[in-house]
Coordinates of C-alpha atoms and ligand atoms in Angstrom, one line a residue:
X330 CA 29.4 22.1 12.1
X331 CA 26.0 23.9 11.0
X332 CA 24.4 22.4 7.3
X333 CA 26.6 24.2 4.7
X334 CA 24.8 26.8 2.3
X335 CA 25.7 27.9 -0.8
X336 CA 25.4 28.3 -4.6
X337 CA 25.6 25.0 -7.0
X338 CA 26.5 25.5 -10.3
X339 CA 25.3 22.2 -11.7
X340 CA 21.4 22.4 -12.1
X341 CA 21.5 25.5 -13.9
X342 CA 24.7 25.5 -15.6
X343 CA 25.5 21.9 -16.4
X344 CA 28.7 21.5 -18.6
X345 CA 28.1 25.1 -19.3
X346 CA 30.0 26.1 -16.3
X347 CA 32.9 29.2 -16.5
X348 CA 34.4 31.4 -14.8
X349 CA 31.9 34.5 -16.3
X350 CA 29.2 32.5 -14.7
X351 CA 31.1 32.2 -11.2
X352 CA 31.7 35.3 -10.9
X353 CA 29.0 37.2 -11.9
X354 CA 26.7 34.7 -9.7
X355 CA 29.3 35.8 -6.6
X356 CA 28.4 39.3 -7.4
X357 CA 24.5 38.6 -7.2
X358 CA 25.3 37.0 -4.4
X359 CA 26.5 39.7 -2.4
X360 CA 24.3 42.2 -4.1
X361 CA 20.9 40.2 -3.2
X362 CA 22.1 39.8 0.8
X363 CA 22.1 35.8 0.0
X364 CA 25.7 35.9 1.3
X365 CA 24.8 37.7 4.6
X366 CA 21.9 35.5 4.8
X367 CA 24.6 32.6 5.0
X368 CA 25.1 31.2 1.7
X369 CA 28.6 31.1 2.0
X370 CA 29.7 28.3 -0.5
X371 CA 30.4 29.3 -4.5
X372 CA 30.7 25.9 -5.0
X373 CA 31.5 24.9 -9.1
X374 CA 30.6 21.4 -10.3
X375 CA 31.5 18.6 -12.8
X376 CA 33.3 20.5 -16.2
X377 CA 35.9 23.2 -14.8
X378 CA 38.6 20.4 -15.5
X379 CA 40.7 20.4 -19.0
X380 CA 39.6 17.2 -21.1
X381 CA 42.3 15.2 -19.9
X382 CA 45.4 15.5 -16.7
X383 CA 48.8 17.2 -18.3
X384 CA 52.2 15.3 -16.9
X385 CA 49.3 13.7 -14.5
X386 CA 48.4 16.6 -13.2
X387 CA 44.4 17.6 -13.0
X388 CA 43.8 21.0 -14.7
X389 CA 41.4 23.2 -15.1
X390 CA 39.8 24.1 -18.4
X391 CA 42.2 27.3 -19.5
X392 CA 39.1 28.3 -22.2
X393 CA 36.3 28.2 -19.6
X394 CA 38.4 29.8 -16.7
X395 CA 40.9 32.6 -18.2
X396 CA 42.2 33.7 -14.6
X397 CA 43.2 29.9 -13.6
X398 CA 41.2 28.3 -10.3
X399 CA 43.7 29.7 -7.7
X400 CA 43.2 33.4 -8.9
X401 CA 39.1 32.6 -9.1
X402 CA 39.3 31.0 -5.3
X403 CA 41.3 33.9 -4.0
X404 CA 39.0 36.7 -5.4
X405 CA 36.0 35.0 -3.9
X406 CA 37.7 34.8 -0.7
X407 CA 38.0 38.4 -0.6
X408 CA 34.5 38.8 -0.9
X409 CA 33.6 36.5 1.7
X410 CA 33.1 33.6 -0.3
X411 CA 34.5 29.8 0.6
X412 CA 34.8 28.4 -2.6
X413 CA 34.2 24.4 -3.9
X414 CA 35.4 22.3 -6.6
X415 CA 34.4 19.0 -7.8
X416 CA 36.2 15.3 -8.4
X417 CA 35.2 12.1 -8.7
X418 CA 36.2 8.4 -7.0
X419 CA 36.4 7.0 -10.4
X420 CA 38.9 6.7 -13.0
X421 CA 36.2 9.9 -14.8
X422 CA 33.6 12.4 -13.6
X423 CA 30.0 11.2 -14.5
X424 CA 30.6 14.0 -17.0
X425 CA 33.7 12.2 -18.7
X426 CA 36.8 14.5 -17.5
X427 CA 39.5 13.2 -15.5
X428 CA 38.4 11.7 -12.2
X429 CA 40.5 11.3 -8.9
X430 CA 41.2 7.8 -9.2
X431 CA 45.0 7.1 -8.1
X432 CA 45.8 10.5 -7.9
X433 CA 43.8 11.2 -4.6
X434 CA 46.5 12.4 -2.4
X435 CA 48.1 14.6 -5.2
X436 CA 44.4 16.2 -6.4
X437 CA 43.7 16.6 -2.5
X438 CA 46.7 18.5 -2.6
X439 CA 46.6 20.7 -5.6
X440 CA 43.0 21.6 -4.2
X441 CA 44.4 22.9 -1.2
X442 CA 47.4 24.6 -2.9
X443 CA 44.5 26.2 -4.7
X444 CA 42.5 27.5 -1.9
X445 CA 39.3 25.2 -2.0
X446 CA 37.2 24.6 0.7
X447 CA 35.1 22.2 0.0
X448 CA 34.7 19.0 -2.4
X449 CA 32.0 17.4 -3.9
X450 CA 33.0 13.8 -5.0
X451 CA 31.0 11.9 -7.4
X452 CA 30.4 7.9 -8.1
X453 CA 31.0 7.3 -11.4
X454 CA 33.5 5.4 -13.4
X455 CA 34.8 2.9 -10.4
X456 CA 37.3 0.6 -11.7
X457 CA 35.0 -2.8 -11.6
X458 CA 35.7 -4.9 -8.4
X459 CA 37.0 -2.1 -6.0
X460 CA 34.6 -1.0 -2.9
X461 CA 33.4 2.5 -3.5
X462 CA 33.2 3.1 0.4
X463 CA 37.7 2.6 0.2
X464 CA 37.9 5.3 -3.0
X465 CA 36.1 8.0 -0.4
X466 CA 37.7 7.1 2.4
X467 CA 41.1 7.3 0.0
X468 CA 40.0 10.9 -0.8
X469 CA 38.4 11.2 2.7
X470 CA 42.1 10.8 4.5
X471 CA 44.0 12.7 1.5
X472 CA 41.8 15.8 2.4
X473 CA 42.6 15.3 6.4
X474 CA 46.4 15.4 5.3
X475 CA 46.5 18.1 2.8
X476 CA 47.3 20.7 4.6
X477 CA 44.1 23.1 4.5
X478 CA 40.4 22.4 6.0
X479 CA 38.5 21.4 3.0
X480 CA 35.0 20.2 4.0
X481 CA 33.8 16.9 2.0
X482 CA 30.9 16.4 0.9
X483 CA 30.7 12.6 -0.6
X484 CA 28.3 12.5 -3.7
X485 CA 27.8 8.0 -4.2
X486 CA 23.6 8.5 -4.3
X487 CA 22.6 6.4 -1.2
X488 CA 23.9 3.5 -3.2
X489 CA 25.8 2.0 -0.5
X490 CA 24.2 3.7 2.9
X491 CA 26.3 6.5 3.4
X492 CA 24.6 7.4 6.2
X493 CA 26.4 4.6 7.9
X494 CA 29.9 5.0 7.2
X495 CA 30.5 8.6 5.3
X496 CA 30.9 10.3 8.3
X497 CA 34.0 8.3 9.5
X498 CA 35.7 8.1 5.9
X499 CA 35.9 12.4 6.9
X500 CA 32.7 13.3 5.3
X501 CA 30.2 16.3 6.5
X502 CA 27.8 15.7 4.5
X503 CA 26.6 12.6 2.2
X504 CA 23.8 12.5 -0.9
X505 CA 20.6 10.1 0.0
X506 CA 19.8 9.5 -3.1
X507 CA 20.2 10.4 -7.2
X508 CA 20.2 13.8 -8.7
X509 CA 16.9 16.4 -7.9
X510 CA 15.0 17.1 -10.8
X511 CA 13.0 20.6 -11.1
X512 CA 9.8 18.5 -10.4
X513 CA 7.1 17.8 -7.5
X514 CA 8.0 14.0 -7.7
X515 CA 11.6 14.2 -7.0
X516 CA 11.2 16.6 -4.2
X517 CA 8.9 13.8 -2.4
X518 CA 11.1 11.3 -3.7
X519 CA 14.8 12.8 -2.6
X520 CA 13.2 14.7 0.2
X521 CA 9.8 13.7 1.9
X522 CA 10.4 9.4 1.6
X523 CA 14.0 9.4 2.0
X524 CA 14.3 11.8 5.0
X525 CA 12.2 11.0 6.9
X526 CA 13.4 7.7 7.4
X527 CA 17.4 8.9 7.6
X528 CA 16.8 12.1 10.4
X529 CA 18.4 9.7 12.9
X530 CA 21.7 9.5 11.3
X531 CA 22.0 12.9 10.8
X532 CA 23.4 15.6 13.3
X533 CA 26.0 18.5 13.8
X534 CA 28.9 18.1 11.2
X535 CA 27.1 15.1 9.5
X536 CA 24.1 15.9 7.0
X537 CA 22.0 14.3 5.0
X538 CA 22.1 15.6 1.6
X539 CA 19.2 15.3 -0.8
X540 CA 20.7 17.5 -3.5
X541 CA 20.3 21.2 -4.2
X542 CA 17.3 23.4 -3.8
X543 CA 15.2 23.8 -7.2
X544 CA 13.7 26.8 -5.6
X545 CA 13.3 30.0 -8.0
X546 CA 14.2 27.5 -11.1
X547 CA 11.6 27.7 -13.0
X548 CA 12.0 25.3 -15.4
X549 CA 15.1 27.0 -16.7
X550 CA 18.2 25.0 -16.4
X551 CA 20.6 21.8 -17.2
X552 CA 18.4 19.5 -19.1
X553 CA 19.2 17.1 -16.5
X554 CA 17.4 19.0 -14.2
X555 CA 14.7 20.8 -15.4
X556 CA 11.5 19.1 -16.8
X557 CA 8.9 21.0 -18.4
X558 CA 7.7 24.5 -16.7
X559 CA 9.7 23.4 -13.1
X560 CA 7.8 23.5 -9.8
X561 CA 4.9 26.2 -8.4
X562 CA 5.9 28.6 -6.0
X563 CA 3.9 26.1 -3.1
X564 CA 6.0 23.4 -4.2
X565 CA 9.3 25.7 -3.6
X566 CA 7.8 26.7 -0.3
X567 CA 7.7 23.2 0.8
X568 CA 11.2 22.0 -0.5
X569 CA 12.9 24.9 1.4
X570 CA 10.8 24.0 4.4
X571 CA 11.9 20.5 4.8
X572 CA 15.1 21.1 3.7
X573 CA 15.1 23.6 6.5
X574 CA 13.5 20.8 8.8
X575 CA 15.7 18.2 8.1
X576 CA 18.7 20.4 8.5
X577 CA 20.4 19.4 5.1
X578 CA 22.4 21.4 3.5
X579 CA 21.1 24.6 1.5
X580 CA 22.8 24.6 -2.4
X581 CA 20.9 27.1 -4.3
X582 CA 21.0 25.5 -7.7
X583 CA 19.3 28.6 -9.4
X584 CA 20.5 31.5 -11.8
X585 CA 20.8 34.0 -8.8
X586 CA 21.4 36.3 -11.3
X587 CA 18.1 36.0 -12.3
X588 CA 16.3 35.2 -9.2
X589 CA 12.2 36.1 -9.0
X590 CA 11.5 38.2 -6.4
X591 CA 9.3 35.4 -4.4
X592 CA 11.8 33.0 -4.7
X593 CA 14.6 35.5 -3.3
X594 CA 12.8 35.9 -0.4
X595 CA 11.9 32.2 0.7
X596 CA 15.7 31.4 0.0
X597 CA 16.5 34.5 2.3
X598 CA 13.9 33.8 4.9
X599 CA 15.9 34.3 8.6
X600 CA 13.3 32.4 10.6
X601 CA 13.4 29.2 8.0
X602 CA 17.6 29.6 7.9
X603 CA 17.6 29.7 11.4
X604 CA 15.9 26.6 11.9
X605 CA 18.2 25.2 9.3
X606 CA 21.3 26.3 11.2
X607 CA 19.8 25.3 14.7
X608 CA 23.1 24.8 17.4
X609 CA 21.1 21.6 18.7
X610 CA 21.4 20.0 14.7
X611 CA 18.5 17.3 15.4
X612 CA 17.4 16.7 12.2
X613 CA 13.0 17.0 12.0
X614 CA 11.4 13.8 12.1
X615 CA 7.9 13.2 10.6
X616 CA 5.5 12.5 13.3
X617 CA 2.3 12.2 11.3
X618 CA 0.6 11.2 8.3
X619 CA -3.0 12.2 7.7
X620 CA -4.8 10.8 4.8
X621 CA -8.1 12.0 3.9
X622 CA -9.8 11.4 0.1
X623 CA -6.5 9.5 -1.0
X624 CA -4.4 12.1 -0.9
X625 CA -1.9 13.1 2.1
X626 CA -0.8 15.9 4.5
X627 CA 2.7 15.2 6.5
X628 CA 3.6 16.9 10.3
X629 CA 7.2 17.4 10.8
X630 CA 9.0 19.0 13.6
X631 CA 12.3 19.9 15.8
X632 CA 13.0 20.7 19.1
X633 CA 15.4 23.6 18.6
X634 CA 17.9 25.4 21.3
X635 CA 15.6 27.9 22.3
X636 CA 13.4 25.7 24.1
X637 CA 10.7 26.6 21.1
X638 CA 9.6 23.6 18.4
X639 CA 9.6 23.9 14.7
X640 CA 6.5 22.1 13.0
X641 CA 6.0 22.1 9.2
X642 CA 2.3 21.1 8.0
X643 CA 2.9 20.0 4.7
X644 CA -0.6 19.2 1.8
X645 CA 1.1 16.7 -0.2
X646 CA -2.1 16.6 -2.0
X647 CA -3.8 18.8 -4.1
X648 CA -6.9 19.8 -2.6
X649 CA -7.0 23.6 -2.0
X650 CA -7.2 25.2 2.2
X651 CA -7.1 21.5 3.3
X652 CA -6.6 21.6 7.3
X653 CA -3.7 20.3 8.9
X654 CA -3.4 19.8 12.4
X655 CA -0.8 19.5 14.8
X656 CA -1.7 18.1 18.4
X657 CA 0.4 19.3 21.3
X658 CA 0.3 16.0 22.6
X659 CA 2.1 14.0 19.2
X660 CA 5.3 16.8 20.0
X661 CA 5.5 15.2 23.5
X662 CA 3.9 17.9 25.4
X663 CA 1.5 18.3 28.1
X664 CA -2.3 19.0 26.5
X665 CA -2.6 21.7 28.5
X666 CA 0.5 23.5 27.2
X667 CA -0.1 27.5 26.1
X668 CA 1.9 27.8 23.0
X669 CA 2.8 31.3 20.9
X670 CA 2.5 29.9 17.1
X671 CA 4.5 31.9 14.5
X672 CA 4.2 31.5 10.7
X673 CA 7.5 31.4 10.1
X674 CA 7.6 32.0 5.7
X675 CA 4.8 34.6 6.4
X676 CA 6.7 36.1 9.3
X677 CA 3.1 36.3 11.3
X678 CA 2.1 36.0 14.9
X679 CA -0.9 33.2 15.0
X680 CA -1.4 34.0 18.4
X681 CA -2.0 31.6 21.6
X682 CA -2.8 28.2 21.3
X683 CA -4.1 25.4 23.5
X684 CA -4.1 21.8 23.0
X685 CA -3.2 21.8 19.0
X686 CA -2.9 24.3 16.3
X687 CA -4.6 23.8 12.8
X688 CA -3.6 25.4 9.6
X689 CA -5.3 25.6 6.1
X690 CA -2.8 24.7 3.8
X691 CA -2.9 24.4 -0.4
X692 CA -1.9 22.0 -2.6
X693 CA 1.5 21.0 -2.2
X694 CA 2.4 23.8 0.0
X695 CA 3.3 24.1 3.6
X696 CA 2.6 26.5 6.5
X697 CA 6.4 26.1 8.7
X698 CA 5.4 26.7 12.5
X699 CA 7.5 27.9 15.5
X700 CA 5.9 27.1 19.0
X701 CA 7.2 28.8 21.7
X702 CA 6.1 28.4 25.6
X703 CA 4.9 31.8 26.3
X704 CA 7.4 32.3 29.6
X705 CA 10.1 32.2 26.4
X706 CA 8.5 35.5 24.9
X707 CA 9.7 38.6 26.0
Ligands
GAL2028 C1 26.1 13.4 -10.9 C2 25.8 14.1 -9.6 C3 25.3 15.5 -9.9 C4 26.3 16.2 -10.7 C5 26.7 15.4 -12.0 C6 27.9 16.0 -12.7 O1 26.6 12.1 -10.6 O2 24.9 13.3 -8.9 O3 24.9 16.1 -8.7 O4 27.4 16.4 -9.9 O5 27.1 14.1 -11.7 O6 28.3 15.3 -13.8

C-alpha cells in the first residue's frame, strides 16, 4: 500500500541492461543496508527482451541473461528481493523490442509463471486510433487474473491524466510526466510544478510517480539521462526530500555499485524513508511560495500518523543561507503552539519553537523538518 522503493535499471544502464548488472547491483544492495532500509524492488527496464517474440511468445534476451528471467527472479527472491520487468501497451517498447500489444493476457501470464512482481508499462508504439487508457486497463485486468500479485505501475507520461483513471484500470502507481533527466530543471519540472498540483490524487496504494531518483548520479549514466556533470549534492538533497514529501515512489536509478558515500546516506536516511512510507499516505502539499530578488523558496508539508508534521523548506534559488520560514499558523495550527523541530537529513534536534521556525537554506537545497507537539516527546 506504502510508495514502492527500489532499484531502476534504466537511468544508468539504458539498453545496456544484463543479468551481470542485476545481480551484482542486488548484491550492493544488500551489502550497503539499502535493502533493509526498504528498497525492496530490483526492478529491470526496457531491453531484457529477445529482438523479436518466438512462436508468439515474449522472451528474454538469452545473450544478456544466461540464467533465463525465472532462474534471475527466483535468486533475488531468496535474498529478499521482489523483482520487476518491463512491457509496453504498444505493438513495441519505446526502445523497439516486442511490446504487449495483443498478447496482454498471455505476457501477464508468462510474467507471473516467471515470478515478477511488479510491471512497468510504457506508451509507445500504440496502434493509431486505439485509446491508450483501454491497452492499460487490457494489461491492468490481465495482471488481476494471472494468477500471482504483480503490482503495476502504468508508465503513459501524464499524457492522458492518469491520475484520474490509472488507479481503477489496477494501477499503484502512474508517471506525471516524461522521463527525469540528471539535471536541476527536470527535477523542478517532473517534481516541484507537477506535484504540487497532483498531491490530491494521490494516497495509499495510488502514487504519483515523477520518475526515478537521480540522486548519487553524478552525471554518469544512459545518455538519455544524464546531461553534463549531473546535479550538486543540494540539488539531490532536495529531490529525495520532495520525493519523500510527496510520497512517490523511491526508484534509485544510480550505479549502487558505485554509490558516493553522501549520496548512500541521503538515499538511506530513516527519518526521510519514514516520511515517505507514512501509514496516513497524504501526499505533502505546497503551502507557500516566497519570492524575494526573483528568485524563489517553496514550504511543503504532511500531517503524518504520529500526530507530528513534516515541513520541507526548499531555496529554489541560488542565493547562499537564504531564510526560509515556516509559520505555525500556514500548517493550521494555533500561534501559540510549542513545537520540538528536528532536522530530519542532519538527524538534529533544533530545539523548541513558538509561533514559526526559520531555516537558512543554500542554493537549491532544502532543510526537511519534523514538528512534533512536545506532549508527543518522550
Ligand atoms: C520511456 C520511459 C522510460 C524508459 C524508456 C525505455 O518511455 O519513460 O522511463 O522506460 O522508455 O525505453
Amino acid at each position: 500500500m506504502m510508495p514502492p522503493m527500489g532499484w531502476n535499471s534504466w537511468n544508468t544502464f539504458g539498453s545496456e541492461v544484463d543479468e551481470i548488472v542485476v545481480r551484482e547491483t542486488a548484491a550492493a544492495m544488500m551489502d550497503t543496508g539499502l535493502l533493509d532500509a526498504g528498497y525492496r524492488f530490483v526492478n529491470i527496464d526496457d531491453f531484457w527482451q529477445a529482438e523479436a517474440r518466438k512462436d508468439g511468445r515474449l522472451i528474454w534476451d538469452s545473450e544478456k541473461f544466461l540464467s533465463g528471467i525465472p532462474r534471475l527472479a527466483a535468486d533475488l527472491h531468496g535474498m529478499g528481493f521482489s523483482f520487476g520487468l518491463y512491457s509496453c501497451a504498444g505493438t513495441h517498447t519505446c526502445g523497439g523490442r516486442p511490446g504487449s500489444y495483443g498478447h496482454e493476457a498471455e505476457d501477464a501470464k508468462a510474467f507471473a509463471e516467471w515470478g515478477v512482481d511488479f510491471l512497468k508499462y510504457d506508451n509507445c508504439y500504440l496502434p493509431p486510433g486505439l485509446d491508450g487508457r483501454l491497452l492499460f486497463r487490457r494489461m491492468g485486468m490481465s495482471l488481476l487474473g494471472c494468477g500471482r500479485p504483480i503490482l503495476f505501475s502504468a508508465c503513459e507520461w501524464g499524457r492522458s491524466e492518469p491520475w484520474l483513471w490509472a488507479a481503477s484500470v489496477g494501477a499503484s502507481m502512474w508517471r506525471i510526466s516524461g522521463d527525469i533527466d540528471d539535471r536541476w530543471d527536470s527535477i523542478v519540472e517532473n517534481g516541484f510544478r507537477l506535484l504540487a498540483d497532483l498531491a490530491p490524487y494521490a494516497g495509499p496504494g495510488r502514487w504519483n510517480d515523477p520518475d526515478m531518483l537521480v540522486v548519487g548520479m553524478h552525471g554518469v549514466g544512459n545518455d538519455e539521462v544524464v546531461d553534463g556533470t549531473g546535479c550538486t549534492d543540494a540539488e539531490y538533497r532536495s529531490q529525495f526530500a520532495l520525493w519523500c514529501l510527496a510520497s512517490s515512489p523511491l526508484f534509485i536509478g544510480a550505479d549502487i555499485r558505485n554509490l558516493d558515500k553522501k549520496s548512500l546516506d541521503l538515499l538511506s536516511n530513516t527519518g526521510a524513508i519514514a516520511i515517505n512510507q507514512d501509514v496516513l499516505g497524504i501526499p505533502g502539499r505546497r503551502i507557500g511560495i516566497h519570492e524575494h530578488g526573483g528568485e524563489n523558496a517553496e514550504v511543503w508539508s504532511r500531517p503524518l500518523a504520529d500526530g507530528s508534521i513534516a515541513v520541507g523548506l526548499f531555496n529554489m534559488g541560488n542565493q547562499a543561507g537564504r531564510r526560509v520560514s515556516v509559520a505555525w499558523e500556514s500548517l493550521g495550527l494555533d500561534v501559540g503552539t510549542s513545537l520540538r523541530v528536528r532536522d530530519v537529513l542532519d538527524d538534529i534536534d533544533l530545539g523548541l519553537h513558538h509561533h514559526e521556525f526559520t531555516g537558512f537554506v543554500d542554493g537549491h537545497d532544502v532543510m526537511l523538518l519534523q514538528l512534533r507537539h512536545e506532549k508527543n516527546m518522550n
